[in-house]
Amino acid sequence: MNCSVVIRAYNEAQHIGRLLEGIRQQNLGDVEVILVDSGSTDETVSIAESYGAKIVHITPEEFTFGRSLNFGVRAASGEFIINISAHCYPVYPDWLEQLLKPFNDENLAVSYGKQRGGITNQYSEHQFFRQYFPDLSQPRQGHPYSHNANAAIRRVLWEQHAYNEQLTGLEDLAWSSWAMEKGYGIAYTAEAEIIHLHDEKPAQVQNRYRREAIAMKQILPTSTFSLWNFLRLCLSSTYSDLLQAKRDRVLNEHWKSIFWFRFMQYWGTYQGYNYSGRIDSQLHQAFYYPPGILSEKTPAPRSIEPIRYKQ
């Protein structure tokens, strides 16, 4: 299948090389790579150029999450568009092949893949990944969730309906919701696995969930998130993580991060739902330019060897 990979990036020199090397080692040949750079001051662009990526620039003043993706898709030539974050990398050399396989169904709009964390991710984020990205695929899921850190879309549908450029996040959810309303399908593809790296401090976690909650409020204006929701979800998630950490015998190592991660996650969500200020370019920049389904079934083992990265 003819595909283009679109990568949004800002100062990702630490990670972008591994992603590009993983793309180079895919079973599919001649993959077009588009890097949408939003003002990097490190070696991000030069590293991408060394791998033959096409560079598209977007200024901080223009930046929104949806607009940067639209810039990338507009510059791409593939029939299918793969969106992946610059701080992710594929686990297997058939990542693209697996992510695109569901498009044999001509009525499919989105295929999104499994995400797992690395050694720098907080313990609670690993639990989040396991909850939202289970080990078993769903060829035709019954809800509109998808995630642009690891997803493919049919370009002809994007031409009908581009990503919302006003949202502070969740442009993927808004787009897949539109697709589902139009009668198109969404597939979750567990075999298309990537590692999604984060090394976030408390303020960064709070900021991420705040912007996503603001976006959710834009998508669903009547939705609410009360102090009771904050307390209930914060306490239940923290308790669940502590129990799991105890089962994993890592409670002493991770109990502090569990408390602060879950608190910041839901406090940021509460703040976002109750945000009443202007949603303008300054707010978008503040979010992107920081200052500094579970299943008990066991999936079949994969017969393909993972990519061996040098570092």
Tab-separated table of C-alpha atoms in Angstrom:
chain	number	residue	atom	x	y	z
A	1	MET	CA	0.000	0.000	0.000
A	2	ASN	CA	1.184	3.503	-0.850
A	3	CYS	CA	1.675	5.366	2.430
A	4	SER	CA	3.255	8.487	3.903
A	5	VAL	CA	4.427	8.843	7.497
A	6	VAL	CA	3.744	12.253	9.069
A	7	ILE	CA	5.744	13.190	12.166
A	8	ARG	CA	5.103	16.293	14.266
A	9	ALA	CA	8.244	17.449	16.049
A	10	TYR	CA	9.696	20.157	18.229
A	11	ASN	CA	13.247	19.687	19.601
A	12	GLU	CA	13.136	15.892	19.314
A	13	ALA	CA	16.804	15.259	18.460
A	14	GLN	CA	17.052	12.811	21.354
A	15	HIS	CA	14.432	10.472	19.875
A	16	ILE	CA	13.834	11.229	16.186
A	17	GLY	CA	16.760	9.136	14.921
A	18	ARG	CA	15.432	5.953	16.498
A	19	LEU	CA	12.000	6.485	14.964
A	20	LEU	CA	13.462	7.137	11.519
A	21	GLU	CA	15.710	4.085	11.795
A	22	GLY	CA	12.664	2.010	12.733
A	23	ILE	CA	10.834	3.296	9.654
A	24	ARG	CA	13.856	2.477	7.486
A	25	GLN	CA	13.798	-1.125	8.746
A	26	GLN	CA	10.143	-1.706	7.896
A	27	ASN	CA	9.146	-4.534	5.561
A	28	LEU	CA	7.371	-2.029	3.329
A	29	GLY	CA	9.773	-0.274	0.997
A	30	ASP	CA	9.899	3.266	-0.347
A	31	VAL	CA	7.973	4.909	2.494
A	32	GLU	CA	7.599	8.680	2.245
A	33	VAL	CA	8.433	10.510	5.485
A	34	ILE	CA	7.170	14.027	6.209
A	35	LEU	CA	8.540	15.891	9.236
A	36	VAL	CA	6.415	18.833	10.375
A	37	ASP	CA	8.835	20.919	12.404
A	38	SER	CA	7.474	23.696	14.600
A	39	GLY	CA	10.605	25.718	15.252
A	40	SER	CA	13.157	23.237	16.593
A	41	THR	CA	16.433	24.749	17.789
A	42	ASP	CA	18.305	21.442	18.144
A	43	GLU	CA	19.389	18.888	15.505
A	44	THR	CA	15.891	17.521	14.805
A	45	VAL	CA	15.701	18.824	11.223
A	46	SER	CA	19.227	17.828	10.208
A	47	ILE	CA	18.750	14.305	11.574
A	48	ALA	CA	15.489	13.957	9.648
A	49	GLU	CA	17.112	15.257	6.474
A	50	SER	CA	19.886	12.672	6.815
A	51	TYR	CA	17.190	9.981	6.583
A	52	GLY	CA	15.673	11.578	3.494
A	53	ALA	CA	12.624	13.062	5.188
A	54	LYS	CA	10.719	15.896	3.553
A	55	ILE	CA	10.651	18.894	5.910
A	56	VAL	CA	7.570	21.055	6.373
A	57	HIS	CA	7.810	24.087	8.647
A	58	ILE	CA	5.118	25.605	10.832
A	59	THR	CA	5.789	28.636	13.026
A	60	PRO	CA	4.926	28.761	16.733
A	61	GLU	CA	2.412	31.488	15.922
A	62	GLU	CA	0.618	29.203	13.450
A	63	PHE	CA	0.851	26.049	15.523
A	64	THR	CA	-2.088	23.986	16.656
A	65	PHE	CA	-2.098	20.192	16.900
A	66	GLY	CA	-4.628	19.808	14.104
A	67	ARG	CA	-3.052	22.446	11.843
A	68	SER	CA	0.401	20.872	12.042
A	69	LEU	CA	-1.057	17.525	10.958
A	70	ASN	CA	-2.955	19.190	8.134
A	71	PHE	CA	0.309	20.764	6.947
A	72	GLY	CA	1.918	17.332	6.916
A	73	VAL	CA	-0.922	15.519	5.161
A	74	ARG	CA	-1.147	18.272	2.552
A	75	ALA	CA	2.545	17.758	1.731
A	76	ALA	CA	2.221	13.970	1.583
A	77	SER	CA	1.500	11.913	-1.518
A	78	GLY	CA	0.446	8.593	0.015
A	79	GLU	CA	-2.986	7.034	-0.263
A	80	PHE	CA	-2.731	6.264	3.453
A	81	ILE	CA	-1.345	8.627	6.079
A	82	ILE	CA	0.455	7.303	9.139
A	83	ASN	CA	0.626	9.693	12.073
A	84	ILE	CA	3.260	9.006	14.711
A	85	SER	CA	4.816	11.120	17.454
A	86	ALA	CA	8.504	11.953	17.174
A	87	HIS	CA	9.214	10.417	20.587
A	88	CYS	CA	7.828	7.021	19.539
A	89	TYR	CA	9.431	4.159	17.650
A	90	PRO	CA	8.145	0.854	16.199
A	91	VAL	CA	8.866	-2.435	17.938
A	92	TYR	CA	8.627	-4.736	14.905
A	93	PRO	CA	9.649	-4.434	11.238
A	94	ASP	CA	6.061	-5.190	10.177
A	95	TRP	CA	4.598	-2.234	12.131
A	96	LEU	CA	3.456	-0.402	8.992
A	97	GLU	CA	2.269	-3.598	7.341
A	98	GLN	CA	0.123	-4.491	10.360
A	99	LEU	CA	-1.199	-0.939	10.782
A	100	LEU	CA	-2.325	-0.846	7.146
A	101	LYS	CA	-3.737	-4.383	6.954
A	102	PRO	CA	-7.235	-3.421	8.249
A	103	PHE	CA	-7.675	-1.115	5.233
A	104	ASN	CA	-8.502	-4.188	3.162
A	105	ASP	CA	-11.940	-3.239	4.471
A	106	GLU	CA	-12.845	-0.437	2.054
A	107	ASN	CA	-15.223	1.069	4.618
A	108	LEU	CA	-12.457	1.623	7.207
A	109	ALA	CA	-11.306	5.148	8.052
A	110	VAL	CA	-8.776	4.699	10.888
A	111	SER	CA	-6.422	2.019	12.127
A	112	TYR	CA	-4.517	2.728	15.331
A	113	GLY	CA	-1.955	0.583	17.085
A	114	LYS	CA	-0.749	-0.551	20.470
A	115	GLN	CA	1.366	1.749	22.639
A	116	ARG	CA	3.683	0.781	25.448
A	117	GLY	CA	6.004	2.930	27.537
A	118	GLY	CA	9.781	2.837	27.975
A	119	ILE	CA	11.992	3.011	31.026
A	120	THR	CA	11.434	6.763	31.457
A	121	ASN	CA	7.633	6.601	31.589
A	122	GLN	CA	5.926	6.877	34.957
A	123	TYR	CA	4.429	3.683	36.400
A	124	SER	CA	0.846	4.978	36.161
A	125	GLU	CA	1.280	5.801	32.485
A	126	HIS	CA	2.211	2.187	31.841
A	127	GLN	CA	-1.125	1.244	33.414
A	128	PHE	CA	-2.876	3.799	31.173
A	129	PHE	CA	-1.301	2.255	28.066
A	130	ARG	CA	-2.381	-1.251	29.116
A	131	GLN	CA	-5.945	-0.079	29.672
A	132	TYR	CA	-6.414	1.858	26.446
A	133	PHE	CA	-4.208	-0.282	24.190
A	134	PRO	CA	-4.899	-3.945	25.046
A	135	ASP	CA	-3.080	-6.963	23.649
A	136	LEU	CA	-5.930	-8.093	21.414
A	137	SER	CA	-7.006	-6.354	18.212
A	138	GLN	CA	-10.503	-5.084	17.494
A	139	PRO	CA	-11.042	-5.051	13.709
A	140	ARG	CA	-14.221	-3.000	14.050
A	141	GLN	CA	-14.531	-1.284	17.410
A	142	GLY	CA	-17.789	0.183	18.643
A	143	HIS	CA	-16.514	3.561	19.832
A	144	PRO	CA	-14.667	6.459	18.157
A	145	TYR	CA	-11.458	6.456	20.223
A	146	SER	CA	-8.174	6.578	18.317
A	147	HIS	CA	-4.741	8.041	19.003
A	148	ASN	CA	-2.527	9.937	16.571
A	149	ALA	CA	0.706	8.910	18.289
A	150	ASN	CA	0.316	5.697	16.257
A	151	ALA	CA	-2.480	5.732	13.691
A	152	ALA	CA	-3.240	5.483	9.979
A	153	ILE	CA	-6.059	7.175	8.100
A	154	ARG	CA	-7.433	7.016	4.585
A	155	ARG	CA	-6.286	10.212	2.852
A	156	VAL	CA	-9.354	10.549	0.627
A	157	LEU	CA	-11.466	10.942	3.778
A	158	TRP	CA	-9.099	13.592	5.150
A	159	GLU	CA	-9.678	15.490	1.890
A	160	GLN	CA	-13.370	15.510	2.776
A	161	HIS	CA	-12.791	16.502	6.390
A	162	ALA	CA	-9.412	17.815	7.595
A	163	TYR	CA	-8.310	17.831	11.233
A	164	ASN	CA	-9.918	20.478	13.426
A	165	GLU	CA	-7.336	23.270	13.774
A	166	GLN	CA	-8.996	25.014	16.715
A	167	LEU	CA	-8.796	22.198	19.280
A	168	THR	CA	-6.112	22.201	21.995
A	169	GLY	CA	-5.802	18.435	21.575
A	170	LEU	CA	-7.860	15.317	20.782
A	171	GLU	CA	-7.962	16.187	17.091
A	172	ASP	CA	-7.720	12.424	16.532
A	173	LEU	CA	-10.858	11.728	18.583
A	174	ALA	CA	-12.741	14.519	16.811
A	175	TRP	CA	-11.742	13.154	13.383
A	176	SER	CA	-12.563	9.514	14.157
A	177	SER	CA	-15.890	10.622	15.678
A	178	TRP	CA	-16.696	12.351	12.385
A	179	ALA	CA	-15.701	9.224	10.459
A	180	MET	CA	-17.876	6.982	12.609
A	181	GLU	CA	-20.839	9.345	12.250
A	182	LYS	CA	-20.406	9.032	8.477
A	183	GLY	CA	-20.599	5.247	8.763
A	184	TYR	CA	-16.888	4.407	8.481
A	185	GLY	CA	-15.125	1.894	10.693
A	186	ILE	CA	-12.258	2.216	13.195
A	187	ALA	CA	-9.839	-0.623	13.863
A	188	TYR	CA	-7.538	-1.179	16.809
A	189	THR	CA	-4.464	-3.156	15.704
A	190	ALA	CA	-2.482	-4.563	18.612
A	191	GLU	CA	0.208	-6.045	16.346
A	192	ALA	CA	1.219	-2.529	15.195
A	193	GLU	CA	3.129	-1.840	18.391
A	194	ILE	CA	5.229	1.209	19.214
A	195	ILE	CA	7.096	2.456	22.272
A	196	HIS	CA	5.833	5.885	23.335
A	197	LEU	CA	8.445	7.639	25.453
A	198	HIS	CA	7.656	10.248	28.091
A	199	ASP	CA	9.796	11.580	30.892
A	200	GLU	CA	7.322	14.029	32.362
A	201	LYS	CA	7.451	15.997	35.566
A	202	PRO	CA	4.256	16.722	37.554
A	203	ALA	CA	3.604	20.088	35.873
A	204	GLN	CA	3.921	18.510	32.413
A	205	VAL	CA	1.414	15.783	33.256
A	206	GLN	CA	-1.007	18.387	34.584
A	207	ASN	CA	-0.541	20.500	31.435
A	208	ARG	CA	-1.148	17.557	29.090
A	209	TYR	CA	-4.416	16.495	30.695
A	210	ARG	CA	-5.563	20.099	31.075
A	211	ARG	CA	-5.256	20.784	27.330
A	212	GLU	CA	-7.000	17.492	26.484
A	213	ALA	CA	-9.874	18.373	28.816
A	214	ILE	CA	-10.195	21.821	27.212
A	215	ALA	CA	-10.382	20.053	23.839
A	216	MET	CA	-12.993	17.601	25.106
A	217	LYS	CA	-15.072	20.531	26.288
A	218	GLN	CA	-14.773	22.023	22.786
A	219	ILE	CA	-15.889	18.734	21.219
A	220	LEU	CA	-18.671	18.067	23.764
A	221	PRO	CA	-19.719	21.475	25.153
A	222	THR	CA	-22.253	19.991	27.579
A	223	SER	CA	-19.789	17.573	29.185
A	224	THR	CA	-18.747	18.206	32.788
A	225	PHE	CA	-16.092	17.111	35.257
A	226	SER	CA	-16.843	18.012	38.881
A	227	LEU	CA	-14.741	18.020	42.025
A	228	TRP	CA	-16.512	14.777	42.928
A	229	ASN	CA	-15.325	13.263	39.616
A	230	PHE	CA	-11.809	14.467	40.409
A	231	LEU	CA	-11.811	12.918	43.889
A	232	ARG	CA	-13.472	9.659	42.839
A	233	LEU	CA	-11.252	8.998	39.822
A	234	CYS	CA	-8.064	10.167	41.493
A	235	LEU	CA	-8.611	7.911	44.516
A	236	SER	CA	-9.801	4.861	42.547
A	237	SER	CA	-6.979	5.060	39.985
A	238	THR	CA	-4.347	5.621	42.644
A	239	TYR	CA	-5.637	2.652	44.644
A	240	SER	CA	-5.684	0.439	41.546
A	241	ASP	CA	-2.116	1.418	40.626
A	242	LEU	CA	-0.855	0.810	44.155
A	243	LEU	CA	-2.394	-2.666	44.160
A	244	GLN	CA	-0.851	-3.473	40.787
A	245	ALA	CA	2.539	-2.157	41.881
A	246	LYS	CA	2.311	-4.374	44.952
A	247	ARG	CA	1.535	-7.397	42.750
A	248	ASP	CA	4.490	-6.438	40.541
A	249	ARG	CA	6.655	-6.101	43.676
A	250	VAL	CA	7.708	-2.558	42.766
A	251	LEU	CA	5.569	-0.610	45.238
A	252	ASN	CA	8.508	0.823	47.180
A	253	GLU	CA	10.014	2.140	43.956
A	254	HIS	CA	6.904	3.706	42.454
A	255	TRP	CA	4.404	4.665	45.165
A	256	LYS	CA	5.389	8.344	45.153
A	257	SER	CA	5.063	8.725	41.384
A	258	ILE	CA	1.707	6.922	41.450
A	259	PHE	CA	0.319	9.487	43.893
A	260	TRP	CA	1.557	12.568	42.046
A	261	PHE	CA	0.811	11.258	38.520
A	262	ARG	CA	-2.805	10.406	39.239
A	263	PHE	CA	-3.333	13.622	41.200
A	264	MET	CA	-1.923	15.776	38.384
A	265	GLN	CA	-3.790	13.777	35.727
A	266	TYR	CA	-7.203	14.405	37.250
A	267	TRP	CA	-6.477	17.865	38.629
A	268	GLY	CA	-5.404	18.923	35.139
A	269	THR	CA	-8.582	17.334	33.768
A	270	TYR	CA	-10.689	19.246	36.289
A	271	GLN	CA	-8.940	22.507	35.415
A	272	GLY	CA	-9.427	21.931	31.683
A	273	TYR	CA	-13.121	21.191	31.948
A	274	ASN	CA	-13.598	24.325	34.014
A	275	TYR	CA	-11.382	26.588	31.889
A	276	SER	CA	-13.196	29.783	30.913
A	277	GLY	CA	-10.483	31.821	29.180
A	278	ARG	CA	-9.770	32.475	25.515
A	279	ILE	CA	-8.632	29.657	23.247
A	280	ASP	CA	-6.123	31.536	21.103
A	281	SER	CA	-2.652	31.100	19.626
A	282	GLN	CA	-0.985	31.906	22.954
A	283	LEU	CA	-2.841	29.075	24.651
A	284	HIS	CA	-1.864	26.608	21.900
A	285	GLN	CA	1.783	27.677	22.219
A	286	ALA	CA	1.680	27.315	25.999
A	287	PHE	CA	0.623	23.685	25.601
A	288	TYR	CA	3.165	22.686	22.938
A	289	TYR	CA	6.174	24.771	23.926
A	290	PRO	CA	6.655	23.936	27.607
A	291	PRO	CA	9.161	25.890	29.733
A	292	GLY	CA	11.759	23.454	30.256
A	293	ILE	CA	-10.975	-2.628	27.374
A	294	LEU	CA	-8.470	-4.694	29.414
A	295	SER	CA	-8.753	-8.373	28.410
A	296	GLU	CA	-7.898	-11.561	30.302
A	297	LYS	CA	-7.253	-13.406	27.050
A	298	THR	CA	-3.667	-14.093	26.023
A	299	PRO	CA	-2.709	-13.053	22.493
A	300	ALA	CA	-0.826	-15.418	20.228
A	301	PRO	CA	2.958	-14.896	20.419
A	302	ARG	CA	4.493	-12.996	17.535
A	303	SER	CA	6.794	-15.009	15.284
A	304	ILE	CA	8.641	-11.959	13.952
A	305	GLU	CA	11.818	-10.714	15.623
A	306	PRO	CA	11.761	-7.150	17.020
A	307	ILE	CA	13.959	-4.423	15.577
A	308	ARG	CA	17.391	-4.334	17.234
A	309	TYR	CA	18.170	-0.680	17.870
A	310	LYS	CA	21.796	0.307	18.477
A	311	GLN	CA	20.864	2.510	21.425
